[in-house]
Amino acid sequence: MVEGPFVTVLHDGARPDAELMRPVAECATVRYAEGDELTAALRGADVLFVYDFMSTAVPGAWHAADRVRWVHVGATGVDVVMFDDLVRSDVVVTNTRGLFDAPIAEYVLGQILNFAKDLPESLRLQQQHIWRHRESERVAGASALIVGTGSIGRAIARLLRAAGMRVRGLGRTARAEDPDFGVVGTDLFAELPSADYVIAVAPLTPRTRHLFDARAFAAMKSHARFINVGRGELVVTDDLVAALRAGALAGAALDVVDPEPLPAGHALWDLPNVHITPHNSGDFRGWRKEIVTAFADNFRKWIDGRPLDNVVDKRLGYVPG
């Protein structure tokens, strides 16, 4: 019988790969629970691994967490566990920062190319067997404002700069010389009017919730495109719909929306020049295994008493850069 700590793994019906969890199971008792089983599974647990990071079950079950000392979230965003009781506690929270940086950056560049080269229209013409010469926009020289200067924002900045784009960042602290962004500002409304592409990748916190509202969209160029790979709640969705309908901006690529999943009858589905993907911008093949490996590596450090990777500042709601 394995002695040692108890680890509860919150999953969505598909458990983590058993072989990848072996380093954990060899020195801990592992309990697996879906959302409706979490309350019972948290009693006596020392560690909670939020493998199903889309679940909203943790706040409602937290009253049963009588000895949890560490919560690890298998994603970059940790807003699902930033509720008051956990934030005020001494429980350490970590995330899987870094794993999704490059895939999300590739997704953003792909959506920019999609807009600039109007690939959807090319596909429509092909399906209709129509040969029609058209011109496209240049990506090189276009300006991008990246709202959120964490590791994902930095990966996006590096890739867009490599494509010849002019990049600026928006964060909590201004920097006149930044290796990835060049310049980092703090005033959204001072930065929006000069951007051809606005990329939202900020974590969801009380400061950033509904950051993009009617006023923000009105400040953007009418030919600008808005790309959201952060959280749907960064945006006032009705204001985005109104801005797109009024032509206040030229298009949007949304990997995250509010509400999520997007209801079948929602206006965003049918608006022209809106590209919607189901919250999968970072989901490369094999990402689930990588999440488990990252947790197992951090668990070994926790067992050994070494500093953990990617410790979240719970006052901020993310891992400080």
Short mmCIF file of C-alpha atoms in Angstrom, two decimals:
data_model
loop_
_atom_site.label_atom_id
_atom_site.label_comp_id
_atom_site.label_asym_id
_atom_site.label_seq_id
_atom_site.Cartn_x
_atom_site.Cartn_y
_atom_site.Cartn_z
CA MET A 1 0.00 0.00 0.00
CA VAL A 2 1.34 3.41 -0.99
CA GLU A 3 1.97 5.76 1.89
CA GLY A 4 2.38 9.47 1.64
CA PRO A 5 0.21 12.40 0.60
CA PHE A 6 -3.20 12.23 -1.02
CA VAL A 7 -3.54 13.76 -4.49
CA THR A 8 -6.96 14.50 -5.99
CA VAL A 9 -7.17 14.81 -9.76
CA LEU A 10 -10.17 16.68 -11.18
CA HIS A 11 -10.92 15.33 -14.66
CA ASP A 12 -13.71 15.49 -17.22
CA GLY A 13 -14.32 11.76 -17.63
CA ALA A 14 -11.05 11.10 -19.44
CA ARG A 15 -8.40 10.40 -16.83
CA PRO A 16 -4.77 11.43 -17.30
CA ASP A 17 -2.50 8.82 -18.85
CA ALA A 18 -1.73 6.26 -16.13
CA GLU A 19 1.87 5.78 -17.20
CA LEU A 20 2.55 9.52 -17.05
CA MET A 21 0.96 9.63 -13.59
CA ARG A 22 3.12 6.76 -12.36
CA PRO A 23 5.78 9.01 -10.74
CA VAL A 24 2.99 10.54 -8.66
CA ALA A 25 1.21 7.26 -7.88
CA GLU A 26 4.46 5.66 -6.69
CA CYS A 27 4.69 8.01 -3.71
CA ALA A 28 1.12 9.22 -3.18
CA THR A 29 -2.45 7.97 -3.06
CA VAL A 30 -4.21 9.34 -6.13
CA ARG A 31 -7.95 9.90 -6.23
CA TYR A 32 -9.69 10.69 -9.51
CA ALA A 33 -12.91 12.68 -9.51
CA GLU A 34 -15.23 14.36 -11.96
CA GLY A 35 -16.88 17.62 -10.99
CA ASP A 36 -19.85 16.10 -9.15
CA GLU A 37 -17.49 13.84 -7.16
CA LEU A 38 -15.02 16.53 -6.15
CA THR A 39 -16.43 17.34 -2.71
CA ALA A 40 -15.89 13.81 -1.43
CA ALA A 41 -12.52 13.52 -3.17
CA LEU A 42 -11.16 16.72 -1.57
CA ARG A 43 -11.59 15.50 2.00
CA GLY A 44 -8.16 14.61 3.33
CA ALA A 45 -6.40 15.59 0.10
CA ASP A 46 -3.03 17.35 0.29
CA VAL A 47 -2.82 18.30 -3.39
CA LEU A 48 -5.44 19.15 -6.02
CA PHE A 49 -4.47 18.75 -9.68
CA VAL A 50 -7.05 20.60 -11.81
CA TYR A 51 -6.54 18.54 -14.95
CA ASP A 52 -9.98 19.60 -16.20
CA PHE A 53 -9.16 23.29 -16.14
CA MET A 54 -12.49 24.20 -17.78
CA SER A 55 -14.41 22.84 -14.79
CA THR A 56 -16.18 25.26 -12.47
CA ALA A 57 -16.51 22.68 -9.68
CA VAL A 58 -13.68 23.78 -7.40
CA PRO A 59 -15.35 26.77 -5.64
CA GLY A 60 -18.45 24.78 -4.74
CA ALA A 61 -16.44 21.85 -3.37
CA TRP A 62 -13.77 23.85 -1.59
CA HIS A 63 -15.47 23.66 1.82
CA ALA A 64 -14.37 20.01 1.92
CA ALA A 65 -10.69 20.87 1.36
CA ASP A 66 -9.64 20.34 4.95
CA ARG A 67 -5.89 20.01 4.36
CA VAL A 68 -5.06 20.96 0.77
CA ARG A 69 -1.70 22.71 0.63
CA TRP A 70 -1.15 23.01 -3.12
CA VAL A 71 -3.40 23.43 -6.16
CA HIS A 72 -1.95 22.94 -9.63
CA VAL A 73 -3.96 24.09 -12.67
CA GLY A 74 -3.24 22.38 -15.97
CA ALA A 75 -3.56 25.62 -17.93
CA THR A 76 -2.04 29.09 -17.99
CA GLY A 77 -5.20 30.89 -16.83
CA VAL A 78 -6.09 30.26 -13.19
CA ASP A 79 -9.29 32.30 -12.92
CA VAL A 80 -11.26 29.08 -12.24
CA VAL A 81 -9.61 28.87 -8.81
CA MET A 82 -9.27 32.54 -7.94
CA PHE A 83 -12.24 32.62 -5.56
CA ASP A 84 -12.02 34.42 -2.23
CA ASP A 85 -11.58 31.46 0.12
CA LEU A 86 -8.66 30.06 -1.84
CA VAL A 87 -7.06 33.44 -2.51
CA ARG A 88 -7.13 34.33 1.20
CA SER A 89 -5.73 30.94 2.24
CA ASP A 90 -2.11 29.81 2.53
CA VAL A 91 -2.61 27.29 -0.27
CA VAL A 92 0.00 27.57 -3.02
CA VAL A 93 -1.34 27.77 -6.58
CA THR A 94 0.74 26.88 -9.65
CA ASN A 95 -0.08 26.69 -13.34
CA THR A 96 1.30 25.22 -16.55
CA ARG A 97 2.84 28.43 -17.80
CA GLY A 98 4.89 28.15 -20.99
CA LEU A 99 3.35 25.03 -22.48
CA PHE A 100 0.88 26.85 -24.70
CA ASP A 101 2.96 29.90 -25.61
CA ALA A 102 4.22 28.86 -29.05
CA PRO A 103 0.96 27.23 -30.28
CA ILE A 104 -1.09 30.28 -29.33
CA ALA A 105 1.42 32.58 -31.00
CA GLU A 106 1.14 30.48 -34.17
CA TYR A 107 -2.65 30.71 -33.98
CA VAL A 108 -2.52 34.52 -33.73
CA LEU A 109 -0.20 34.80 -36.71
CA GLY A 110 -2.45 32.40 -38.61
CA GLN A 111 -5.51 34.54 -37.94
CA ILE A 112 -3.66 37.70 -38.99
CA LEU A 113 -2.69 36.00 -42.27
CA ASN A 114 -6.28 34.81 -42.60
CA PHE A 115 -7.49 38.40 -42.46
CA ALA A 116 -4.71 39.95 -44.54
CA LYS A 117 -4.90 37.38 -47.35
CA ASP A 118 -8.68 36.85 -47.04
CA LEU A 119 -8.33 33.10 -47.17
CA PRO A 120 -12.01 32.43 -46.37
CA GLU A 121 -13.07 34.27 -49.55
CA SER A 122 -10.52 32.33 -51.58
CA LEU A 123 -12.01 29.10 -50.27
CA ARG A 124 -15.55 30.27 -51.08
CA LEU A 125 -14.53 31.14 -54.63
CA GLN A 126 -12.82 27.78 -55.05
CA GLN A 127 -15.94 25.97 -53.85
CA GLN A 128 -17.93 27.90 -56.48
CA HIS A 129 -15.29 27.15 -59.17
CA ILE A 130 -14.72 30.87 -59.72
CA TRP A 131 -11.32 32.19 -60.87
CA ARG A 132 -11.25 35.83 -59.76
CA HIS A 133 -8.08 37.87 -59.37
CA ARG A 134 -7.92 39.77 -56.07
CA GLU A 135 -5.38 41.79 -54.14
CA SER A 136 -4.44 41.29 -50.49
CA GLU A 137 -2.93 43.22 -47.61
CA ARG A 138 0.68 43.16 -46.47
CA VAL A 139 1.40 41.78 -43.02
CA ALA A 140 4.90 43.24 -42.84
CA GLY A 141 4.67 46.82 -41.64
CA ALA A 142 1.25 46.43 -40.01
CA SER A 143 1.01 47.39 -36.34
CA ALA A 144 -0.06 45.05 -33.54
CA LEU A 145 -0.99 45.91 -29.96
CA ILE A 146 -0.66 42.93 -27.62
CA VAL A 147 -2.71 43.43 -24.46
CA GLY A 148 -1.04 41.20 -21.91
CA THR A 149 2.74 40.98 -21.58
CA GLY A 150 3.14 37.58 -19.94
CA SER A 151 4.88 34.62 -21.53
CA ILE A 152 2.15 34.04 -24.14
CA GLY A 153 2.11 37.71 -25.10
CA ARG A 154 5.89 37.64 -25.45
CA ALA A 155 5.78 34.57 -27.70
CA ILE A 156 3.19 36.32 -29.88
CA ALA A 157 5.33 39.46 -30.02
CA ARG A 158 8.43 37.55 -31.13
CA LEU A 159 6.58 35.74 -33.90
CA LEU A 160 4.82 38.85 -35.20
CA ARG A 161 8.07 40.82 -35.19
CA ALA A 162 9.69 38.00 -37.16
CA ALA A 163 6.90 38.44 -39.73
CA GLY A 164 7.84 42.11 -40.06
CA MET A 165 5.06 43.58 -37.97
CA ARG A 166 5.46 46.59 -35.68
CA VAL A 167 4.62 45.42 -32.17
CA ARG A 168 3.78 47.22 -28.94
CA GLY A 169 2.64 45.81 -25.63
CA LEU A 170 0.17 46.90 -22.98
CA GLY A 171 0.78 45.84 -19.40
CA ARG A 172 0.75 46.92 -15.77
CA THR A 173 4.19 48.56 -15.94
CA ALA A 174 5.43 50.89 -18.68
CA ARG A 175 8.77 50.07 -20.32
CA ALA A 176 10.47 52.23 -22.95
CA GLU A 177 12.81 49.45 -24.04
CA ASP A 178 11.56 45.87 -23.94
CA PRO A 179 13.35 43.02 -25.75
CA ASP A 180 10.12 41.53 -27.14
CA PHE A 181 7.64 44.40 -27.40
CA GLY A 182 9.97 47.31 -28.00
CA VAL A 183 7.66 49.57 -25.98
CA VAL A 184 5.16 48.61 -23.28
CA GLY A 185 2.46 51.12 -22.39
CA THR A 186 -0.18 51.16 -19.69
CA ASP A 187 -2.92 53.35 -21.21
CA LEU A 188 -5.23 51.27 -23.40
CA PHE A 189 -6.93 54.26 -24.97
CA ALA A 190 -3.62 55.87 -25.88
CA GLU A 191 -2.52 52.69 -27.67
CA LEU A 192 -5.69 51.50 -29.44
CA PRO A 193 -5.96 54.21 -32.14
CA SER A 194 -2.62 53.27 -33.75
CA ALA A 195 -3.10 49.49 -33.98
CA ASP A 196 -4.09 47.54 -37.08
CA TYR A 197 -4.45 44.38 -35.00
CA VAL A 198 -5.38 44.26 -31.30
CA ILE A 199 -4.59 40.97 -29.60
CA ALA A 200 -6.13 40.26 -26.19
CA VAL A 201 -4.14 37.75 -24.16
CA ALA A 202 -4.37 39.27 -20.67
CA PRO A 203 -5.34 37.04 -17.73
CA LEU A 204 -8.86 37.43 -16.40
CA THR A 205 -8.72 39.50 -13.20
CA PRO A 206 -11.00 42.15 -11.68
CA ARG A 207 -8.86 44.75 -13.50
CA THR A 208 -9.24 43.16 -16.93
CA ARG A 209 -12.84 41.91 -16.85
CA HIS A 210 -14.80 43.75 -19.58
CA LEU A 211 -11.68 45.71 -20.55
CA PHE A 212 -12.89 45.74 -24.13
CA ASP A 213 -16.22 47.56 -24.16
CA ALA A 214 -18.00 50.02 -26.46
CA ARG A 215 -15.53 52.78 -25.60
CA ALA A 216 -12.54 50.58 -26.42
CA PHE A 217 -13.96 49.43 -29.75
CA ALA A 218 -14.82 53.03 -30.66
CA ALA A 219 -11.16 53.96 -30.08
CA MET A 220 -9.92 51.42 -32.62
CA LYS A 221 -9.34 52.07 -36.32
CA SER A 222 -12.30 51.12 -38.48
CA HIS A 223 -10.03 48.79 -40.47
CA ALA A 224 -8.56 47.17 -37.33
CA ARG A 225 -9.10 43.53 -36.40
CA PHE A 226 -9.57 42.23 -32.86
CA ILE A 227 -8.15 38.84 -31.82
CA ASN A 228 -9.01 37.32 -28.42
CA VAL A 229 -6.96 34.39 -27.13
CA GLY A 230 -7.23 35.38 -23.45
CA ARG A 231 -10.66 34.95 -21.87
CA GLY A 232 -14.11 35.69 -23.21
CA GLU A 233 -14.91 37.79 -20.17
CA LEU A 234 -12.26 40.34 -21.19
CA VAL A 235 -14.92 41.53 -23.65
CA VAL A 236 -18.42 42.94 -23.32
CA THR A 237 -19.83 40.67 -26.00
CA ASP A 238 -22.86 42.81 -26.87
CA ASP A 239 -20.56 45.79 -27.40
CA LEU A 240 -18.36 43.75 -29.74
CA VAL A 241 -21.38 42.65 -31.76
CA ALA A 242 -22.61 46.25 -32.00
CA ALA A 243 -19.17 47.49 -33.10
CA LEU A 244 -18.88 44.83 -35.79
CA ARG A 245 -22.39 45.54 -37.07
CA ALA A 246 -21.68 49.28 -37.19
CA GLY A 247 -18.36 48.83 -39.01
CA ALA A 248 -16.41 50.33 -36.11
CA LEU A 249 -13.86 47.57 -36.66
CA ALA A 250 -13.23 45.33 -39.63
CA GLY A 251 -13.26 41.89 -38.07
CA ALA A 252 -12.64 39.65 -35.09
CA ALA A 253 -10.99 36.28 -34.46
CA LEU A 254 -12.31 34.78 -31.26
CA ASP A 255 -10.90 31.65 -29.69
CA VAL A 256 -12.65 32.53 -26.44
CA VAL A 257 -16.10 34.05 -26.00
CA ASP A 258 -18.61 34.99 -23.34
CA PRO A 259 -20.77 32.95 -23.00
CA GLU A 260 -18.79 29.81 -23.69
CA PRO A 261 -19.60 27.60 -25.46
CA LEU A 262 -21.21 30.06 -27.83
CA PRO A 263 -24.96 29.25 -28.17
CA ALA A 264 -26.08 28.08 -31.61
CA GLY A 265 -28.28 31.12 -32.21
CA HIS A 266 -25.78 33.78 -31.10
CA ALA A 267 -25.22 36.77 -33.38
CA LEU A 268 -21.45 36.24 -33.53
CA TRP A 269 -21.86 33.07 -35.59
CA ASP A 270 -23.24 34.87 -38.63
CA LEU A 271 -21.44 38.20 -38.60
CA PRO A 272 -19.19 38.71 -41.64
CA ASN A 273 -15.43 38.61 -41.09
CA VAL A 274 -15.70 36.93 -37.70
CA HIS A 275 -13.62 33.80 -37.21
CA ILE A 276 -14.64 31.59 -34.26
CA THR A 277 -12.72 28.63 -32.86
CA PRO A 278 -13.74 26.54 -29.81
CA HIS A 279 -11.09 27.60 -27.26
CA ASN A 280 -8.43 25.45 -28.87
CA SER A 281 -5.75 27.94 -29.97
CA GLY A 282 -3.14 26.27 -27.77
CA ASP A 283 -4.28 22.67 -28.14
CA PHE A 284 -1.52 21.04 -30.18
CA ARG A 285 -1.45 17.26 -30.57
CA GLY A 286 -0.09 15.78 -27.36
CA TRP A 287 -0.90 18.73 -25.10
CA ARG A 288 -2.79 16.61 -22.58
CA LYS A 289 0.25 14.42 -22.01
CA GLU A 290 2.44 17.50 -21.62
CA ILE A 291 0.10 18.83 -18.92
CA VAL A 292 0.47 15.62 -16.90
CA THR A 293 4.25 15.59 -17.35
CA ALA A 294 4.47 19.19 -16.11
CA PHE A 295 2.41 18.33 -13.02
CA ALA A 296 4.46 15.20 -12.30
CA ASP A 297 7.69 17.20 -12.54
CA ASN A 298 6.35 19.84 -10.17
CA PHE A 299 5.04 17.14 -7.81
CA ARG A 300 8.54 15.71 -7.52
CA LYS A 301 9.77 19.15 -6.46
CA TRP A 302 6.93 19.43 -3.95
CA ILE A 303 7.81 16.04 -2.43
CA ASP A 304 11.48 17.00 -2.23
CA GLY A 305 10.71 20.37 -0.64
CA ARG A 306 12.18 22.30 -3.58
CA PRO A 307 10.67 25.53 -4.95
CA LEU A 308 7.76 24.90 -7.29
CA ASP A 309 7.62 26.09 -10.88
CA ASN A 310 5.10 28.73 -11.92
CA VAL A 311 3.82 29.90 -8.55
CA VAL A 312 0.84 32.22 -9.00
CA ASP A 313 0.68 35.55 -7.18
CA LYS A 314 -2.88 35.17 -5.94
CA ARG A 315 -3.26 38.94 -5.45
CA LEU A 316 -2.57 39.45 -9.16
CA GLY A 317 -4.15 36.26 -10.48
CA TYR A 318 -1.19 35.10 -12.56
CA VAL A 319 2.50 34.17 -12.43
CA PRO A 320 4.54 37.40 -12.37
CA GLY A 321 6.91 37.76 -15.30
#
